[in-house]
CSV table of C-alpha atoms in Angstrom, one decimal:
chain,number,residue,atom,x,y,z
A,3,UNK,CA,-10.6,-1.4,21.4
A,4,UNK,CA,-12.4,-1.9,18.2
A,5,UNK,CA,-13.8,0.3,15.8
A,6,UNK,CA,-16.4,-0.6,13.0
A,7,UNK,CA,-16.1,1.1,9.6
A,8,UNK,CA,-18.6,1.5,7.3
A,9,UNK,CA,-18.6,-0.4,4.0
A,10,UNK,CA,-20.8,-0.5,1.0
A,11,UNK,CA,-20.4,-2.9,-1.4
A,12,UNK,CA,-22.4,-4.0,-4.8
A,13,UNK,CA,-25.1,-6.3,-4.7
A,14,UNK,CA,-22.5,-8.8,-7.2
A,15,UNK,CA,-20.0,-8.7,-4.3
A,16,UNK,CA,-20.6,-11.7,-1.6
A,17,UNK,CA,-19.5,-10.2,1.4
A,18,UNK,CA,-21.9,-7.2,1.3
A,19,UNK,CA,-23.4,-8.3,4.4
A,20,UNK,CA,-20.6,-8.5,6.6
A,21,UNK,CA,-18.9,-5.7,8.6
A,22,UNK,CA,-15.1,-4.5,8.6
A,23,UNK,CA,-13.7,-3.9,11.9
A,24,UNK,CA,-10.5,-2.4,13.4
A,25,UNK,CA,-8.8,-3.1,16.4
A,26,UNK,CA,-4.6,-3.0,17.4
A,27,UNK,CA,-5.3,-6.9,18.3
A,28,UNK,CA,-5.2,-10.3,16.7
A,29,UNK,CA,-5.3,-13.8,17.4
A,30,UNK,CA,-1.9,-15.6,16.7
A,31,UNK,CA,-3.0,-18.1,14.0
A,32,UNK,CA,-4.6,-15.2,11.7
A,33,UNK,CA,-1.4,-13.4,12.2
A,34,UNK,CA,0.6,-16.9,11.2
A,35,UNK,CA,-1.3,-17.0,7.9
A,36,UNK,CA,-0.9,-13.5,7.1
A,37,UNK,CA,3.0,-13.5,7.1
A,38,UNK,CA,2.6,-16.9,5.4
A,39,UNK,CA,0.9,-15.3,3.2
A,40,UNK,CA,3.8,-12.8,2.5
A,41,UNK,CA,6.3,-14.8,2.6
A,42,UNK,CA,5.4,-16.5,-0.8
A,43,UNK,CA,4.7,-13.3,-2.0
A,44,UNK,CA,6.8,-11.5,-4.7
A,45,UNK,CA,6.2,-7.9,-2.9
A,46,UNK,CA,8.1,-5.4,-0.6
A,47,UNK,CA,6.0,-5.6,2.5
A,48,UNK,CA,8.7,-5.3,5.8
A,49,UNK,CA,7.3,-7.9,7.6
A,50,UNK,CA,8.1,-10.4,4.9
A,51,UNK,CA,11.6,-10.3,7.1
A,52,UNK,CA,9.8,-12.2,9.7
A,53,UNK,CA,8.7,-15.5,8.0
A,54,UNK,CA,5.5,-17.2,9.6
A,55,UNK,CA,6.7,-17.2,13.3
A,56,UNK,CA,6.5,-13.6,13.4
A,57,UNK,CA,4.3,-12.1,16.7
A,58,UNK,CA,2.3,-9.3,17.4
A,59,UNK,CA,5.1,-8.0,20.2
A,60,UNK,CA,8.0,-9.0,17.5
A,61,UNK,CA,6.4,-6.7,14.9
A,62,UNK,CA,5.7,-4.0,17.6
A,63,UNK,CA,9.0,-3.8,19.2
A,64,UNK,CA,10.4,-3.9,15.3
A,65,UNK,CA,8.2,-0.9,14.5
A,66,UNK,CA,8.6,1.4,17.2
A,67,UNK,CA,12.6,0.5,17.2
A,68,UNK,CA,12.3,2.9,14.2
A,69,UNK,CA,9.8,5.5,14.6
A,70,UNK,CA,6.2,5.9,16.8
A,71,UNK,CA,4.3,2.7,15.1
A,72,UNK,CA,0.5,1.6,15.6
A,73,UNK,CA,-0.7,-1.4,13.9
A,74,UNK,CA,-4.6,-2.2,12.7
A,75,UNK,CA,-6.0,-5.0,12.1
A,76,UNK,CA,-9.1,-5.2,9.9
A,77,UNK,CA,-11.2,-8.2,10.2
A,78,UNK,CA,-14.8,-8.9,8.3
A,79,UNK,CA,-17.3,-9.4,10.7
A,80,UNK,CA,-20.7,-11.6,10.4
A,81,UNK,CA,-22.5,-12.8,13.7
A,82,UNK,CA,-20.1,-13.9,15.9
A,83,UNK,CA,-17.5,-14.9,13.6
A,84,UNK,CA,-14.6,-12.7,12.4
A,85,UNK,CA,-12.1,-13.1,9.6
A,86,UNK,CA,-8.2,-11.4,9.3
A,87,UNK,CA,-8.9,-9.4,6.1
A,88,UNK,CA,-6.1,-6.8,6.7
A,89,UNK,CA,-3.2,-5.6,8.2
A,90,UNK,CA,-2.0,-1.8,8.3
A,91,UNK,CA,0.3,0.4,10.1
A,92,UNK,CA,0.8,4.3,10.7
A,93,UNK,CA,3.7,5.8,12.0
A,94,UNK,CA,3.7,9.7,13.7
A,95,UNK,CA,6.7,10.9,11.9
A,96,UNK,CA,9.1,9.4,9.0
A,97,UNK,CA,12.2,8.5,11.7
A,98,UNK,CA,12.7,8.9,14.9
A,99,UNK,CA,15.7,11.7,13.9
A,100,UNK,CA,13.3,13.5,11.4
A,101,UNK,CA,12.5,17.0,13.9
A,102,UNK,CA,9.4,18.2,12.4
A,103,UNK,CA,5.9,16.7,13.4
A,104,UNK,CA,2.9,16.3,11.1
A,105,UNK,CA,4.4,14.0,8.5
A,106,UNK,CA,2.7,10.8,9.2
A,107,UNK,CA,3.7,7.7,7.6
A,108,UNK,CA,1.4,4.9,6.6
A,109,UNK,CA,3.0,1.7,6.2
A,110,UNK,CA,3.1,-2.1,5.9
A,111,UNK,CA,-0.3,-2.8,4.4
A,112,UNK,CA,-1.8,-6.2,3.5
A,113,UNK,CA,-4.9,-7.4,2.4
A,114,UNK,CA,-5.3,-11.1,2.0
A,115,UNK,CA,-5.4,-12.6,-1.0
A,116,UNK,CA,-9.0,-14.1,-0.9
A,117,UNK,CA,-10.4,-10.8,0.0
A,118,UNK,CA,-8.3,-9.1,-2.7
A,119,UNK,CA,-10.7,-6.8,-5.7
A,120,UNK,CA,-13.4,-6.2,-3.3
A,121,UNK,CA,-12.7,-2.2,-2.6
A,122,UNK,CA,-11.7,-3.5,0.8
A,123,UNK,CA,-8.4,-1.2,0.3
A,124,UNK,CA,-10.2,2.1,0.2
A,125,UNK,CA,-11.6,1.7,3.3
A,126,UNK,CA,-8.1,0.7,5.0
A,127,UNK,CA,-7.0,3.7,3.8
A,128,UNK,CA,-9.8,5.6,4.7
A,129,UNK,CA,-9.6,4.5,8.1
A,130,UNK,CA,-5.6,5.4,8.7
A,131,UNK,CA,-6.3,8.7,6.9
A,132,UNK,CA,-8.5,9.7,10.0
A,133,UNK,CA,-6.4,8.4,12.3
A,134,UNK,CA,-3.9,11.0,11.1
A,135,UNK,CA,-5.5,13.9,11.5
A,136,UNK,CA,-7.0,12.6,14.7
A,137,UNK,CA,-3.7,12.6,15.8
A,138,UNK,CA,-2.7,15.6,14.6
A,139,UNK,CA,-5.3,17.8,13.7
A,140,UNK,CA,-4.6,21.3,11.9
A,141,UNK,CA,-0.8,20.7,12.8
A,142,UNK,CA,-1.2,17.7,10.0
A,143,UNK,CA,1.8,18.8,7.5
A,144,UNK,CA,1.4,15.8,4.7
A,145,UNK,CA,1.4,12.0,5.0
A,146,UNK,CA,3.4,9.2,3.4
A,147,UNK,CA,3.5,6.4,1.6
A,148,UNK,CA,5.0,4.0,-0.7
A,149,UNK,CA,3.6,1.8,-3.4
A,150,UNK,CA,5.5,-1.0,-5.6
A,151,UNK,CA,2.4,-2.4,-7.1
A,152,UNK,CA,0.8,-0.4,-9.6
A,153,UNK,CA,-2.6,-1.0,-8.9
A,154,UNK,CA,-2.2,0.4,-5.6
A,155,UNK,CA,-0.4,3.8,-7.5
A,156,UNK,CA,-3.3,4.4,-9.4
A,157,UNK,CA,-6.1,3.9,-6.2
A,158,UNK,CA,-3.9,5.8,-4.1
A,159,UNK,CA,-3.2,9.2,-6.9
A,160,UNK,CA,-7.1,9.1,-7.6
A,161,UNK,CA,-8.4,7.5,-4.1
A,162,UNK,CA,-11.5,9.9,-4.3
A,163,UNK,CA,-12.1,10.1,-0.9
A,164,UNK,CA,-14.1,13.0,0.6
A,165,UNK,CA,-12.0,15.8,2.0
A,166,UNK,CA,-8.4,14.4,1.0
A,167,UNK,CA,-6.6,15.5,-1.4
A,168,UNK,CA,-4.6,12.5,-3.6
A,169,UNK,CA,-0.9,11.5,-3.2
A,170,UNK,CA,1.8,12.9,-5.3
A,171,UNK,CA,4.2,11.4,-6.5
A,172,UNK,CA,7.5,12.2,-4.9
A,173,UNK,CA,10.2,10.0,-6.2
A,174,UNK,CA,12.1,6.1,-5.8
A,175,UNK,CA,13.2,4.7,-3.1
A,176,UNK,CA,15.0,1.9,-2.0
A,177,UNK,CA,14.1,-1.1,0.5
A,178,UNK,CA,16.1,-3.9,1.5
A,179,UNK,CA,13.4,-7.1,2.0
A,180,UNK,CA,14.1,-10.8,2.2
A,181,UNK,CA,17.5,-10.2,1.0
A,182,UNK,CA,16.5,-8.4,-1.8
A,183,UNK,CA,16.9,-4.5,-2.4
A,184,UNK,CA,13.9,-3.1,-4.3
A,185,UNK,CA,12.8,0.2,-6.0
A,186,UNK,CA,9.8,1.5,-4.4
A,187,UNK,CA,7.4,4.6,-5.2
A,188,UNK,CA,7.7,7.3,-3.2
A,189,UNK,CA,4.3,9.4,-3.0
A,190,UNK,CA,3.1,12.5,-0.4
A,191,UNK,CA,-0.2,13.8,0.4
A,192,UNK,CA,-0.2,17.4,0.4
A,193,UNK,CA,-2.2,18.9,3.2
A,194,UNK,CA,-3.9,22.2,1.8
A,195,UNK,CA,-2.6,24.5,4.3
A,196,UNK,CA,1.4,22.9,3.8
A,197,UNK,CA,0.8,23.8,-0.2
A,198,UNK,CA,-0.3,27.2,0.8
A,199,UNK,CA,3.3,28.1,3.2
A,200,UNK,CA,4.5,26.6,0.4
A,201,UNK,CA,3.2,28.6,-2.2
A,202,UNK,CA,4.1,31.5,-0.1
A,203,UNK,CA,7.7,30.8,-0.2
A,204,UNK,CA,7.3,30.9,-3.9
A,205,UNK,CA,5.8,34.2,-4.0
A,206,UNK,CA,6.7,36.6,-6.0
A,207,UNK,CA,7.1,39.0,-9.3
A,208,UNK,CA,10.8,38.5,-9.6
A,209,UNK,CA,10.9,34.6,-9.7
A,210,UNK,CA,13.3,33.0,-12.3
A,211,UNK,CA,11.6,30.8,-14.7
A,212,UNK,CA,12.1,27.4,-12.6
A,213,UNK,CA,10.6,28.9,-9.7
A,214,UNK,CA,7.4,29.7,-11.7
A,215,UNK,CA,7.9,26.2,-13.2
A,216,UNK,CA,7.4,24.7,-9.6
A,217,UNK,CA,4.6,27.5,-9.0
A,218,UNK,CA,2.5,26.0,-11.7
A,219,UNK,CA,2.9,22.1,-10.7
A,220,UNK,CA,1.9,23.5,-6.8
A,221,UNK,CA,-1.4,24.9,-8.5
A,222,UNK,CA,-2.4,22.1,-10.5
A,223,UNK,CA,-0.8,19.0,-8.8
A,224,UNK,CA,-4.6,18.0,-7.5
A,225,UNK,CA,-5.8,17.2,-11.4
A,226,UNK,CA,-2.6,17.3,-13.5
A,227,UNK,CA,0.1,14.0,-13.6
A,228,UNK,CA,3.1,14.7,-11.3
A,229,UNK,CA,6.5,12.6,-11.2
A,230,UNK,CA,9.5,13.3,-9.2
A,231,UNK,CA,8.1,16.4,-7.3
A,232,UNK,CA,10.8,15.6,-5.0
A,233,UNK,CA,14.0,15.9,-7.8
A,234,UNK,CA,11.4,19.2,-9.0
A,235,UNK,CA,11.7,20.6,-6.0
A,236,UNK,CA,15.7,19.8,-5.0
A,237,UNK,CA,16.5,21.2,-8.7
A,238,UNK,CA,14.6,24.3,-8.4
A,239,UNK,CA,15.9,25.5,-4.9
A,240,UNK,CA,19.6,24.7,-6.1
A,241,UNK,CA,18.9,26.7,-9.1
A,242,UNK,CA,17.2,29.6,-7.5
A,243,UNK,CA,19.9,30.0,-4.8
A,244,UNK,CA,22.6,30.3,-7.1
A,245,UNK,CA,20.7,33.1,-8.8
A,246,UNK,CA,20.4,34.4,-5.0
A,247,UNK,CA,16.6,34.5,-5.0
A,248,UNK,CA,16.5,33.2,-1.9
A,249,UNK,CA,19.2,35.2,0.0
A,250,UNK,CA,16.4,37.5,1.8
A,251,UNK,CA,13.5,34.9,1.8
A,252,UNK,CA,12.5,32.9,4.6
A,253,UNK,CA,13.1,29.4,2.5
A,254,UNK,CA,12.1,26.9,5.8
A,255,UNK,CA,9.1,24.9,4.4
A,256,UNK,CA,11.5,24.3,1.2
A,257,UNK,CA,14.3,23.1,3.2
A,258,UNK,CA,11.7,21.5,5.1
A,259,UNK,CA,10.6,19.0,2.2
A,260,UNK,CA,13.7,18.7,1.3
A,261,UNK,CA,15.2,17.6,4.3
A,262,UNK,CA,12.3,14.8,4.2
A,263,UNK,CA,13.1,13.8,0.7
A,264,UNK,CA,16.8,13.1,2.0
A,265,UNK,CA,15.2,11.1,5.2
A,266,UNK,CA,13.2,8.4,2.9
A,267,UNK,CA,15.9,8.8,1.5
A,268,UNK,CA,14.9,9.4,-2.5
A,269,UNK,CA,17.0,7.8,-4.9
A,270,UNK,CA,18.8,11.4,-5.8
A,271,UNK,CA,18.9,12.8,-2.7
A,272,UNK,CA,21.7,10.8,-0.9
């Protein structure tokens, strides 16, 4: 099945009167030049591991070996001809051992290179955003992702799209790809309703001064810079626990983040 997505484009752009569609399919020579396209690649994409011959059912069964994995396509669409522009995945939850639901993951994304700096990435995003909370609804916690480039860091902290608040920056992590291990950013979307039980467990007139601390960077996260929420949030439970603020508070959606912090795993949390 196939969806079209709406795309507006400047009249300088050249592709402005084509259309980007999705679909869970694609032909196996666009596929072949994608992963060729990765492989010479200086980048962290997964699917570099593959090399060329990689297939559709090779990356499925890979994906979903790990966690509950859809892959999307997006291919530019004029008359009767279509063109691979993008590949994409989202995942339902982090791992298949992580136990609580609505922490999405969205993972493995590739544009082309010729169809690179033509706003094409928005719209991917756009389009896996939705998907998430299609799936999931009100029960939609926060959603994940990771970003080595920093052009990427910057669209995805300041994305602007309508109704979604913008990733956070959560920490470092680790991947191991083509050999190689590399540092990755770690960032979280927020889902309004997860800050607010959040906020909640951080209520209170007695808090020590970390507490508030973490208080302040829950309030203004949406249009202040935030690093390492993740380490903020590890150091400020430790800290408040020893001081016993916690002993008769109900400290579940802090343990919560935590325990998916530990899951990534952050650099700092193993």
């Amino acid at each position: 099945m196939s969806t079209n997505i709406p795309i507006g484009y400047s009249d300088t752009q050249p592709i402005a009167a084509e259309q980007l569609v999705a679909s869970q399919s694609v032909d196996p020579d666009s596929l072949r030049c994608l992963l060729e396209s990765l492989v010479h690649e200086d980048c962290v994409h997964s699917w570099r591991n593959f090399g060329p011959e990689g297939t559709l059912e090779a990356l499925l069964q890979w994906e979903n070996a790990r966690r509950p994995t859809k892959l999307f396509f997006f291919h530019l669409k004029r008359g009767d001809k279509m063109r691979l522009v993008a590949a994409s995945a989202v995942a339902d939850r982090l791992n298949r051992d992580f136990p609580h639901s609505g922490f999405c993951v969205l993972g493995r994304c590739c544009i082309m290179p010729e169809f690179r700096s033509l706003g094409l990435y928005r719209h991917v995003l756009s389009y896996r955003l939705e998907y998430c909370r299609t799936q999931f609804g009100s029960a939609l916690n926060a959603i994940h992702i990771g970003a080595v480039n920093e052009r990427i860091s910057r669209v995805i902290t300041n994305h602007g799209l309508p109704g979604w608040p913008r990733f956070i920056h959560l920490g470092e992590e680790q991947l191991g790809v083509a050999g190689e291990v590399r540092r990755v950013g770690a960032y979280l979307m927020f889902l309004p309703d997860y800050v607010r039980g959040l906020q909640e467990t951080l209520a209170g007139a007695d808090a020590p001064a970390c507490v508030v601390e973490l208080r302040n960077v829950l309030s203004t996260m949406e249009s202040a810079p935030v690093r390492n929420l993740g380490i903020l949030v590890k150091e400020t439970y430790e800290e408040a626990r020893g001081r016993g603020w916690f002993d008769h508070r109900d400290a579940r959606r802090i343990e919560q983040l935590l325990l998916f912090c530990r899951s990534v795993p952050l650099v700092g949390f193993t």
